[in-house]
Amino acid sequence: MTPVAAGYKPQVAVHKFASCDGCQLAFLNLGEDLLLLSSLVEFVHFAEAGPVNPEAPVDIAFVEGSISTAKDVERIQLVRARSRFLVTIGACATAGGLQALRNLADGQAWIADIYAIPAYVESLMSSTAVAQHVKVDLELWGCPVSSRQLVAAVRALLFGVAPVEERDKVCMECKRSQIVCVMVAHGLPCMGPVTRTGCGALCPSFGRDCYACYGPAENPNTQALTRRLEGLGIAPAAIGRRFLSINNGAAPFTEAGLRLMHDHD
Amino acid sequence: METGFLPRGRFQGLLDALHRAGYRCFGPQVRDGAIVYAAVSASEDLPQGMRDHQSPGYYRLERTSSLRYFGWANGPQALKPLVFAPHEVLWRARRLPDGGIEFSTEPPSTDKLAVIGVRACDLAALALQDRHFLAAPQSDPHYAARRARLFVVAVHCSDPSDTCFCVSTGDGPQASAGFDLALSELDDGFLVESGTALGAGVAAALELEVVSAEARAAAARQIEAARERQHRRLPSRNLRAALFANLEHPRWEDVAGRCLACGNCTSVCPTCFCHAGIESPGLSGETSMHARAWDSCFTQGHSYINSVTVRSDTRARYRQWLTHKLGSWHEQFGRSGCVGCGRCISWCPVGIDITEEAGAVCAGAADE
Ligand code: SF4
Ligand code: SF4
Ligand code: SF4
C-alpha cells in the first residue's frame, strides 16, 4: 500500500446489496466531517446520497448488504473487478445478515407463506457474506457500522497503511468504561464475552446485556459462554437463538447456535 | 497513630474538613448494583446498611438495617482507575505548515482528591502500581500527577466477602501502611488513626473524643473476626518455581476450556498494569491523538509482535496471567502480584477462581 499522491482524489463507491440501508447512513451521519470527507475523496457512486455510476472503476468500494439474488452474484463480481480495495460494511455484507437465517431453514416455504405469487420473488435460497463470493480487503463489523469505523478505515487507506482491526471482546471496552458487569451483578445473559468491540459497550452501559451486533471476537469460547448462560437458567433453544441472530452467518455463531438447536430438538 | 473517636453522628465533619482542606471527596456509592467510587459531598451518599454477597462469577448487594457505611468488602474497582486511567489521551500531534510535527501533552487534573473507604488490599495494590509506574528512571508523568493528588482514608475491613483471601497473601484485612487516615468502623462511630502528617492535620480539625478501652477492644475483635471469616487461600510462599516447573500441566488446557479470554479478571485486578497504545488520526490527516487504554494478557493484540501472535490460544494466555502474577512478579517486584482482593474471582463471568487454578497447577510441586 502506498499513500495517496498529492493532488489525487481517490474515487469511492458505496454499493448496496440486500440490506436495510442503515450502514450507509454512517456516512451521511458524519455531519461536518462529511464535507471534509468529500474534499478528500470523490464519491462517484453513492445512490443514497446522489451520485449514481455503479460501473465506474474506483479506489475504494464500500459494500453494504448480503448476496441474496442471482443478480447479486454477478454484480458483486463486477464491483470487485472495478475496485482496488473492497470494504464490506455491516453484518449483512460481512456475515450474511439477519436474512441469512433462511440458510438454516426452508426459505421456499417462508416465501410461500408470505407472498401470494411466490414465483415473482427472485431470490436465492441463501443469503451470504460478500467474502464467500469475492476477495474482501477489509471487513467492518456492526449492525449498523458507526461513522467512527468508516472514518478510521478511510483515513488509514488514504495514508496507505493497513487499517487497525478491532478484535477484542466487548468486555474489554465495558471495563475501560467502568460499567458494572450486567452478567455478574444482574445475572443477564450477556453476549459480550464472545462479541467484537466497536460499539463502545453500548448495551451494558444502559444496564442491558449485549446482543452480539458486532459479530464474533477473535478466539471466542462459545461453549464456555453457553454453559454459563445455561447456568443462569436460560433454555438451550433460547441461547441458540442468541447466537443465531444478527450475525447468525458468522461461523463460530452458526456452529454454536446449530449445536444448541440440534442437541435439544 | 491513634488520634481519637469520631461519633457516627459527626461523620459529616470528616467530609467537611476534607472539603475545607481543598479536597474533592470520592467515596463508595451504590451504582448499577455494585459499590463503586464516585464523588460524595454528604454522608447520606455513602452505602449505609449495604452488604455484598460475592462468590465466583456472582455479585449482589443487599440492604440491611445496619447503620454502618462500610459493612461490605469491595466493588469491582480499587484505586486503580483513579491513578491508572482506563483510557486517557497522552499526547496530540499536529502537522505544521512547514512540514514539521508539533506534539502537545495533556496533563491530567491535579485537583486534590480524597478517597474514602479504601481497603487494605487496595493499598497493597497501590504500592505495587507505584513501583511499576513511578520507579526511576522512567517514572510515568500521568500516573505521577494522579497519584500525587491523592489523600487516602482507609477503612479496616470488618466484613470480608466469600471471595476475599487477603489474610493468606498478608495484605489485610487491617490496613497497615499507605494511608493518610484509617478508620475502624463500630456501630456508634469510628476509631481514627493517622498515617501521615497530612492526615494528622485533618484529624486535628475533627475535635475527636478520647477512645474508650471498650471501643479499642471491639475494633480489635472485629479485625480478628474478619481474619477468621476468610476461607480461601493462596499459598503465601513464592510459587515461581512451582509454576514454571509445570508449564505443560494438563490444568492449563482444562482452564482454557472454561475461560472466555475476556480480560475481566485483569481489568478488575488492582495490580495489573498492561496497556495498549491507540493512535486515532483525525480525518483530515493533519492531527492525531495518542491514547493509552487498559489492555490484558487475554487479548490477541497483547502478544502481537511483527505479524506474529505469540499467545494465540487461551491456554497460553491464562498461563501467562498466572505465571506472571504469581511467579515472575517475584523477580520483578520482590513479591507476588496478588493482594487477595478476590475481584478476579467474583467478576469473572464464568467464575474461574485463581486460588483453585494455582492450587491445581502447583499441587505437589516443590517449594522454592
Ligand atoms: S456486561 Fe457483558 S460485556 Fe460487559 S463485562 Fe459483563 S459480560 Fe462482558
Ligand atoms: S489476582 Fe485476583 S485476587 Fe489477586 S489482586 Fe488481582 S484481582 Fe485481586
Ligand atoms: S479467567 Fe474469567 S475473567 Fe479472566 S479471561 Fe478467563 S473468563 Fe475472563
XYZ file of C-alpha atoms and ligand atoms in Angstrom:
657
model
C 0.000 0.000 0.000
C 1.235 3.472 -0.756
C -0.090 6.804 0.455
C -2.268 8.817 -1.878
C -0.253 11.126 -4.133
C -0.697 14.846 -3.560
C -3.432 16.332 -5.705
C -5.096 12.997 -6.469
C -8.614 12.497 -5.151
C -9.307 8.792 -4.640
C -12.519 7.580 -6.222
C -15.045 5.945 -3.881
C -18.216 3.956 -4.487
C -20.842 2.834 -1.982
C -22.743 -0.204 -3.260
C -25.895 -1.654 -1.825
C -26.988 -5.301 -1.862
C -29.582 -6.973 0.412
C -29.680 -4.652 3.416
C -31.679 -2.027 5.282
C -29.502 0.940 4.180
C -28.569 1.657 7.785
C -24.819 1.260 7.368
C -24.628 3.821 4.558
C -26.221 6.256 6.966
C -22.972 6.146 8.931
C -21.522 8.228 6.062
C -24.443 10.632 5.937
C -24.415 10.999 9.724
C -20.840 12.312 9.683
C -22.110 15.890 9.845
C -19.376 18.426 9.184
C -16.870 15.657 8.554
C -18.909 14.666 5.510
C -17.793 17.922 3.840
C -14.192 17.202 4.817
C -14.517 13.656 3.510
C -15.890 14.909 0.173
C -12.877 17.168 -0.147
C -10.557 14.184 0.381
C -12.278 11.618 -1.847
C -14.657 11.700 -4.791
C -17.899 9.797 -4.294
C -18.558 8.578 -7.829
C -21.323 6.177 -6.874
C -23.421 6.573 -3.727
C -27.077 6.270 -4.699
C -28.413 7.107 -1.238
C -26.528 10.419 -1.334
C -26.994 11.275 -5.029
C -24.253 10.197 -7.455
C -25.104 7.107 -9.491
C -22.427 5.439 -11.565
C -22.118 1.815 -10.458
C -19.840 0.889 -13.351
C -17.082 3.405 -12.602
C -13.685 1.993 -11.597
C -12.817 3.113 -8.043
C -10.044 3.024 -5.470
C -12.309 2.051 -2.589
C -15.651 0.284 -2.858
C -17.758 0.073 0.287
C -20.248 -2.745 0.059
C -23.361 -2.893 2.180
C -25.700 -5.870 2.100
C -25.581 -9.602 1.536
C -25.615 -11.595 -1.672
C -29.142 -12.895 -1.911
C -30.214 -12.954 -5.588
C -28.742 -14.396 -8.781
C -28.184 -10.824 -9.986
C -26.238 -10.010 -6.792
C -23.895 -12.903 -7.549
C -22.991 -11.344 -10.889
C -22.963 -7.759 -9.683
C -20.511 -8.394 -6.834
C -18.034 -9.817 -9.363
C -18.257 -6.579 -11.350
C -17.803 -4.487 -8.200
C -14.709 -6.488 -7.322
C -13.270 -6.208 -10.808
C -13.606 -2.420 -10.752
C -12.266 -1.715 -7.233
C -8.768 -1.573 -5.770
C -9.957 -2.015 -2.175
C -13.205 -3.683 -1.309
C -14.522 -2.980 2.176
C -17.647 -4.682 3.497
C -19.699 -2.609 5.906
C -22.035 -4.174 8.418
C -23.408 -7.552 9.424
C -25.172 -8.201 6.077
C -22.134 -7.764 3.865
C -19.756 -9.291 6.390
C -21.765 -12.265 7.653
C -24.920 -12.529 5.533
C -27.119 -10.506 7.880
C -30.283 -11.437 9.712
C -31.651 -12.651 6.354
C -29.045 -15.449 6.417
C -31.437 -17.200 8.820
C -33.070 -18.576 5.714
C -29.886 -20.597 5.052
C -30.829 -22.631 8.113
C -34.496 -23.037 7.192
C -36.726 -23.823 4.258
C -36.665 -20.458 2.521
C -39.076 -21.588 -0.167
C -41.688 -22.405 2.461
C -41.262 -18.964 4.086
C -41.804 -17.263 0.735
C -44.877 -19.388 0.071
C -46.277 -18.455 3.485
C -45.987 -14.732 2.831
C -46.357 -13.976 -0.861
C -49.491 -14.625 -2.913
C -47.435 -15.484 -6.003
C -44.106 -16.827 -4.762
C -42.802 -17.204 -8.304
C -42.381 -13.426 -8.514
C -39.762 -13.467 -5.759
C -36.429 -13.941 -7.442
C -34.238 -14.660 -4.520
C -31.651 -17.314 -3.871
C -32.291 -19.857 -1.162
C -29.288 -18.423 0.673
C -28.061 -15.049 1.865
C -24.298 -14.984 2.091
C -21.414 -12.749 3.021
C -19.554 -10.922 0.269
C -16.356 -12.772 1.205
C -17.975 -16.039 0.105
C -18.052 -14.685 -3.447
C -15.072 -12.396 -3.933
C -11.896 -11.378 -2.116
C -12.592 -8.797 0.588
C -9.777 -6.493 1.732
C -11.332 -5.253 4.945
C -14.413 -6.195 6.937
C -16.153 -3.660 9.142
C -18.480 -5.440 11.552
C -21.514 -3.991 13.250
C -25.242 -3.632 12.829
C -25.001 -0.886 11.842
C -21.376 0.211 11.497
C -20.513 3.542 13.067
C -19.177 6.715 11.488
C -16.062 6.301 13.637
C -15.259 2.965 11.974
C -15.696 4.410 8.479
C -13.507 7.436 9.205
C -10.749 5.234 10.647
C -10.838 2.944 7.616
C -10.816 5.759 5.051
C -8.061 7.600 6.891
C -5.833 4.519 7.059
C -6.335 3.782 3.351
C -5.508 7.390 2.444
C -2.304 7.125 4.495
C -1.551 3.895 2.668
C -1.459 1.788 5.840
C -3.480 -1.247 6.876
C -6.497 -0.229 8.986
C -6.323 -1.464 12.584
C -8.780 -4.287 13.111
C -10.807 -4.175 16.334
C -10.998 -7.754 17.561
C -11.171 -7.613 21.365
C -14.185 -8.730 23.320
C -16.842 -6.229 24.364
C -15.869 -6.955 27.988
C -12.601 -5.062 27.477
C -14.477 -1.973 26.341
C -17.011 -2.449 29.106
C -14.304 -2.405 31.765
C -12.498 0.533 30.159
C -15.749 2.444 30.540
C -16.058 1.227 34.149
C -19.504 -0.219 33.502
C -20.738 -2.630 36.170
C -20.930 -6.090 34.580
C -24.585 -6.936 33.930
C -23.887 -10.658 33.875
C -22.137 -10.805 37.252
C -24.218 -8.173 39.069
C -27.626 -8.869 37.496
C -27.463 -12.349 36.002
C -28.256 -11.075 32.486
C -27.304 -13.344 29.561
C -24.646 -11.077 28.060
C -23.029 -11.969 24.730
C -20.155 -9.525 25.337
C -17.542 -12.195 26.165
C -17.703 -13.606 22.605
C -18.505 -10.381 20.754
C -16.184 -7.970 18.988
C -15.759 -4.408 20.257
C -16.790 -1.443 18.172
C -19.998 -0.257 19.822
C -18.277 1.035 22.963
C -20.250 -1.455 25.103
C -23.433 0.451 24.346
C -25.953 -2.030 25.769
C -24.147 -2.772 29.045
C -23.783 0.994 29.537
C -27.590 1.070 29.726
C -27.752 -1.941 32.028
C -28.705 -4.282 29.208
C -26.990 -7.446 28.012
C -25.000 -7.400 24.746
C -26.792 -8.822 21.689
C -23.648 -9.528 19.629
C -24.236 -6.906 16.910
C -20.529 -6.737 16.101
C -20.105 -10.437 15.435
C -17.596 -12.863 16.898
C -14.466 -11.513 18.583
C -11.165 -13.276 17.978
C -10.810 -16.553 19.886
C -14.426 -16.744 21.087
C -15.236 -19.535 23.534
C -18.886 -20.077 22.630
C -19.077 -23.346 24.573
C -17.960 -21.793 27.859
C -20.425 -18.949 27.409
C -23.180 -21.423 26.546
C -22.571 -23.346 29.775
C -22.645 -20.085 31.721
C -25.928 -18.982 30.160
C -27.415 -22.407 30.886
C -26.292 -21.871 34.473
C -28.260 -18.620 34.515
C -31.346 -20.668 33.712
C -31.656 -19.775 30.018
C -33.149 -22.597 27.942
C -30.792 -24.099 25.330
C -33.020 -23.093 22.402
C -33.124 -19.524 23.699
C -29.319 -19.475 23.918
C -29.195 -20.892 20.409
C -31.376 -18.041 19.185
C -28.993 -15.513 20.737
C -26.175 -16.939 18.606
C -28.428 -17.233 15.574
C -29.388 -13.597 15.470
C -27.912 -10.627 13.602
C -24.645 -12.447 12.904
C -26.033 -15.973 12.553
C -23.928 -16.441 9.406
C -20.603 -15.887 11.184
C -19.032 -19.345 11.526
C -18.489 -19.503 15.326
C -22.053 -18.318 15.929
C -23.604 -20.599 13.301
C -21.834 -23.562 14.866
C -22.745 -22.673 18.453
C -26.345 -21.941 17.518
C -26.909 -25.082 15.486
C -25.323 -27.218 18.185
C -27.834 -25.861 20.699
C -30.803 -26.173 18.358
C -29.968 -29.750 17.367
C -28.918 -31.043 20.773
C -32.250 -30.119 22.210
C -34.735 -30.649 19.379
C -1.108 6.658 65.231
C -4.411 6.537 67.101
C -5.890 10.001 67.280
C -9.378 9.612 68.676
C -13.001 8.615 68.259
C -15.466 10.169 65.819
C -19.092 9.545 66.832
C -21.273 8.337 63.920
C -23.442 11.448 64.072
C -20.420 13.610 63.270
C -19.088 11.670 60.265
C -20.089 14.567 58.026
C -17.436 16.552 59.905
C -14.722 14.452 58.214
C -16.102 15.240 54.750
C -16.382 18.913 55.661
C -12.816 19.006 56.992
C -11.536 17.441 53.772
C -13.538 19.902 51.683
C -12.151 22.776 53.733
C -8.632 21.452 53.182
C -9.267 21.752 49.434
C -10.084 18.129 48.579
C -12.814 16.824 46.365
C -14.099 13.678 48.081
C -14.635 10.328 46.405
C -16.284 7.542 48.321
C -18.226 4.314 47.911
C -21.683 4.552 46.430
C -24.217 2.118 45.023
C -24.415 2.330 41.257
C -25.995 -0.227 38.918
C -25.999 -2.900 41.592
C -22.406 -2.578 42.785
C -20.316 -0.445 45.082
C -18.194 1.992 43.073
C -16.190 5.105 43.889
C -17.872 8.388 42.973
C -17.966 11.984 44.229
C -19.537 12.316 47.685
C -20.488 15.524 49.384
C -22.701 14.282 52.196
C -22.576 11.212 54.421
C -26.025 10.259 53.045
C -24.309 9.475 49.727
C -22.497 6.532 51.356
C -23.870 2.967 51.117
C -25.306 2.835 54.619
C -26.518 -0.616 55.626
C -25.344 -2.215 52.378
C -23.674 -5.564 52.344
C -22.288 -7.531 49.456
C -22.689 -11.190 48.568
C -19.867 -12.384 46.369
C -18.955 -15.790 45.009
C -17.281 -16.927 41.787
C -18.958 -15.042 38.922
C -21.522 -13.503 41.248
C -22.024 -10.133 42.960
C -25.192 -8.889 44.653
C -25.935 -6.154 47.155
C -28.400 -6.368 49.987
C -29.804 -3.506 52.026
C -29.825 -4.198 55.768
C -30.880 -2.132 58.759
C -27.263 -1.681 59.867
C -26.148 1.900 60.381
C -22.705 1.180 59.027
C -21.314 2.830 55.911
C -18.550 0.322 55.270
C -20.112 -3.055 56.143
C -19.199 -4.605 52.778
C -15.963 -5.948 51.291
C -15.392 -4.276 47.933
C -16.735 -3.479 44.476
C -15.228 -4.016 41.030
C -12.894 -1.031 41.330
C -9.950 -0.473 43.588
C -7.927 2.749 43.398
C -6.615 1.662 40.000
C -8.984 3.641 37.735
C -8.185 6.798 39.709
C -4.431 6.578 39.179
C -4.018 4.398 36.084
C -6.905 5.677 33.969
C -8.753 3.033 31.896
C -8.431 5.293 28.866
C -6.519 8.542 28.647
C -5.085 10.734 25.919
C -1.321 11.025 26.372
C -0.492 13.397 23.553
C -1.785 15.034 20.412
C 0.202 15.654 17.263
C -0.408 18.331 14.625
C 1.242 18.783 11.260
C 2.709 22.271 10.828
C 2.642 24.260 7.581
C 6.444 23.903 7.279
C 6.124 20.113 7.319
C 7.172 19.658 10.936
C 5.059 17.986 13.605
C 4.058 19.632 16.850
C 3.330 17.474 19.897
C 1.326 18.571 22.886
C 0.637 16.611 26.040
C -2.479 16.589 28.105
C -1.554 16.512 31.754
C -4.306 15.041 33.923
C -6.075 17.143 36.513
C -4.060 17.688 39.658
C -7.071 18.785 41.729
C -6.664 17.325 45.189
C -8.749 14.196 45.679
C -9.566 12.426 48.937
C -10.733 8.819 48.601
C -12.718 7.402 51.483
C -13.235 3.721 52.218
C -10.014 2.337 50.752
C -9.258 -1.266 51.757
C -6.002 -2.825 52.932
C -5.721 -4.876 49.737
C -6.252 -1.732 47.653
C -3.355 -0.043 49.439
C -1.071 -3.024 48.908
C -2.030 -2.905 45.222
C -1.417 0.837 45.078
C 2.084 0.295 46.451
C 2.731 -2.203 43.642
C 1.378 0.130 40.974
C 3.565 2.890 42.415
C 6.591 0.668 41.972
C 5.627 -0.094 38.408
C 4.739 3.422 37.280
C 6.973 5.580 39.442
C 10.229 3.638 39.784
C 13.168 5.578 38.329
C 14.344 6.193 35.682
C 11.097 6.141 33.623
C 8.519 7.466 36.001
C 5.166 7.928 34.259
C 4.103 11.589 34.452
C 0.381 10.904 34.050
C 0.311 8.317 36.802
C 2.544 10.523 38.960
C 0.201 13.506 38.639
C -2.876 11.455 39.532
C -1.063 9.788 42.380
C 0.358 12.959 43.946
C -3.100 14.489 44.411
C -4.465 11.552 46.440
C -5.396 11.665 50.097
C -6.319 8.196 51.306
C -8.851 7.459 54.043
C -8.616 3.715 54.601
C -11.227 1.646 56.409
C -10.124 -1.611 58.027
C -12.256 -4.481 56.796
C -14.958 -5.758 59.103
C -16.930 -7.776 56.549
C -14.796 -9.669 54.032
C -16.729 -11.475 51.344
C -16.618 -15.133 50.449
C -14.076 -14.368 47.709
C -11.545 -12.466 49.864
C -8.218 -14.071 50.765
C -6.004 -11.154 51.811
C -5.048 -12.961 55.022
C -3.180 -15.601 53.033
C -1.346 -13.014 50.921
C -0.516 -10.977 54.027
C -2.204 -7.806 52.765
C -5.246 -7.437 55.039
C -7.824 -7.176 56.498
C -6.160 -4.397 58.502
C -4.540 -1.540 56.577
C -1.025 -1.138 57.905
C 0.589 1.418 55.611
C -0.042 3.787 52.758
C -2.966 5.742 54.223
C -3.299 9.311 55.449
C -6.133 8.364 57.770
C -7.527 4.957 58.685
C -10.883 4.230 60.290
C -12.241 1.302 62.261
C -15.991 1.426 61.961
C -18.065 0.461 65.003
C -21.832 0.744 65.306
C -21.660 4.055 67.164
C -18.677 5.652 65.446
C -15.137 5.440 64.166
C -11.687 4.972 65.642
C -9.441 7.345 63.735
C -5.738 6.754 63.121
C -3.425 8.986 61.167
C -0.655 7.641 58.956
C 0.873 10.905 57.754
C 1.307 14.473 58.992
C -1.280 15.487 56.388
C -3.726 13.003 57.894
C -2.953 14.162 61.428
C -3.717 17.726 60.337
C -7.162 16.757 59.073
C -7.828 14.664 62.201
C -6.881 17.617 64.412
C -9.714 19.610 62.867
C -12.274 16.948 63.846
C -12.329 17.537 67.614
C -12.153 13.810 68.232
C -13.187 12.214 71.509
C -10.946 10.031 73.610
C -11.086 6.360 72.567
C -12.587 4.130 75.237
C -10.944 0.826 76.118
C -14.156 -0.948 75.040
C -14.116 0.673 71.617
C -10.490 -0.264 71.134
C -11.191 -3.869 72.122
C -14.256 -4.037 69.864
C -12.219 -2.805 66.886
C -9.531 -5.421 67.548
C -12.140 -8.197 67.893
C -13.718 -7.117 64.634
C -10.439 -7.420 62.731
C -9.822 -10.822 64.285
C -13.299 -11.997 63.248
C -12.727 -10.700 59.720
C -9.489 -12.650 59.599
C -11.163 -15.827 60.732
C -14.029 -15.497 58.325
C -11.791 -15.952 55.267
C -11.582 -19.490 53.962
C -9.995 -19.071 50.520
C -6.208 -19.297 50.462
C -3.422 -18.699 48.084
C -0.203 -20.373 49.218
C 1.711 -17.437 50.680
C 5.020 -18.961 49.599
C 6.727 -17.945 46.382
C 5.085 -20.043 43.643
C 7.564 -19.094 40.931
C 9.438 -22.391 40.816
C 6.292 -24.471 41.122
C 4.554 -22.627 38.293
C 7.484 -22.672 35.906
C 8.113 -26.348 36.599
C 4.544 -27.002 35.445
C 4.281 -25.181 32.139
C 2.886 -28.321 30.493
C 0.465 -29.183 33.297
C -2.866 -30.505 31.911
C -4.709 -27.993 34.091
C -3.847 -25.180 31.625
C -5.801 -26.977 28.914
C -8.615 -27.608 31.349
C -8.961 -23.976 32.401
C -8.714 -22.859 28.750
C -11.887 -24.867 28.092
C -13.723 -22.820 30.709
C -12.093 -19.405 30.220
C -13.687 -16.856 27.883
C -10.388 -14.972 27.397
C -12.466 -11.865 28.074
C -9.990 -9.909 30.200
C -12.411 -9.122 33.019
C -10.028 -10.598 35.595
C -7.062 -8.454 34.603
C -9.253 -5.364 34.269
C -10.592 -5.602 37.818
C -7.248 -6.700 39.236
C -5.867 -3.724 41.156
C -2.254 -4.636 40.371
C -2.468 -5.398 36.623
C -0.908 -2.594 34.621
C -0.809 -3.693 30.972
C -1.980 -1.159 28.452
C -2.211 -0.624 24.708
C -1.306 2.484 22.742
C -4.098 3.620 20.458
C -3.441 6.102 17.671
C -6.503 7.932 16.322
C -5.704 10.186 13.389
C -8.238 12.882 12.552
C -9.973 12.521 9.203
C -8.008 15.443 7.753
C -4.746 13.571 8.291
C -3.300 16.721 9.860
C -3.827 15.778 13.502
C -3.598 12.643 15.609
C -4.405 11.634 19.132
C -2.434 9.031 21.049
C -4.267 7.342 23.909
C -3.349 4.683 26.406
C -6.034 2.161 27.304
C -6.159 -0.860 29.576
C -5.072 -3.988 27.777
C -4.949 -7.550 29.009
C -2.786 -10.628 28.529
C -6.063 -12.241 27.391
C -6.296 -10.186 24.180
C -4.716 -11.162 20.895
C -3.061 -7.772 20.490
C -1.176 -8.156 23.770
C 1.249 -10.683 22.312
C 1.218 -9.500 18.716
C 4.750 -8.737 17.568
C 5.806 -8.087 13.992
C 2.994 -10.061 12.325
C 3.106 -12.948 14.814
C 0.697 -13.540 17.694
C 2.824 -15.244 20.309
C -0.066 -16.390 22.510
C -2.845 -17.232 20.105
C -4.813 -19.631 22.300
C -6.427 -19.269 25.699
C -4.203 -21.911 27.252
C -1.148 -19.745 26.632
C -2.962 -16.596 27.731
C -4.252 -17.970 31.020
C -0.819 -19.439 31.723
C 0.748 -16.038 31.061
C -1.617 -14.368 33.558
C -0.929 -16.866 36.315
C 2.806 -17.368 35.778
C 3.382 -13.616 35.693
C 1.056 -12.629 38.519
C 2.122 -15.366 40.924
C 5.525 -16.314 39.500
C 7.797 -13.923 37.636
C 6.270 -10.997 39.539
C 8.561 -12.074 42.398
C 11.652 -11.324 40.306
C 10.179 -8.080 39.090
C 8.775 -6.662 42.328
C 10.013 -8.915 45.128
C 6.547 -10.263 45.877
C 3.580 -11.859 44.158
C 1.215 -9.659 42.168
C -1.834 -10.846 44.081
C -3.117 -8.959 47.119
C -6.031 -11.314 47.764
C -8.887 -8.939 46.926
C -10.876 -11.693 45.185
C -12.140 -9.383 42.427
C -10.927 -11.619 39.598
C -12.995 -14.428 41.116
C -16.246 -12.500 41.552
C -16.064 -10.545 38.297
C -15.041 -13.459 36.096
C -18.277 -14.062 34.165
C -17.703 -17.821 34.396
C -16.381 -17.804 37.953
C -12.841 -19.086 37.460
C -11.044 -18.997 40.820
C -7.355 -18.063 40.780
C -6.728 -19.809 44.120
C -8.163 -23.045 42.784
C -6.257 -22.906 39.492
C -2.966 -22.043 41.202
C -3.588 -24.783 43.723
C -4.238 -27.343 40.990
C -1.154 -26.433 38.954
C 1.189 -26.214 41.935
C -0.141 -29.178 43.919
C 2.709 -31.463 44.825
C 5.372 -29.199 43.322
C 8.412 -28.447 45.416
C 8.654 -25.085 47.188
C 11.198 -22.566 46.051
S -21.582 -6.660 30.937
Fe -21.229 -8.159 29.306
S -19.688 -7.180 28.023
Fe -19.634 -6.118 29.997
S -18.049 -7.228 31.223
Fe -20.044 -8.151 31.683
S -20.170 -9.904 30.311
Fe -18.602 -8.548 29.478
S -5.146 -11.676 41.146
Fe -7.329 -11.531 41.680
S -7.390 -11.653 43.915
Fe -5.285 -11.220 43.321
S -5.119 -8.979 43.425
Fe -5.669 -9.498 41.299
S -7.910 -9.415 41.249
Fe -7.315 -9.450 43.401
S -10.392 -16.066 33.895
Fe -12.520 -15.345 33.768
S -12.395 -13.106 33.707
Fe -10.357 -13.919 33.202
S -10.301 -14.009 30.987
Fe -10.972 -16.047 31.720
S -13.224 -15.934 31.736
Fe -12.474 -13.810 31.574
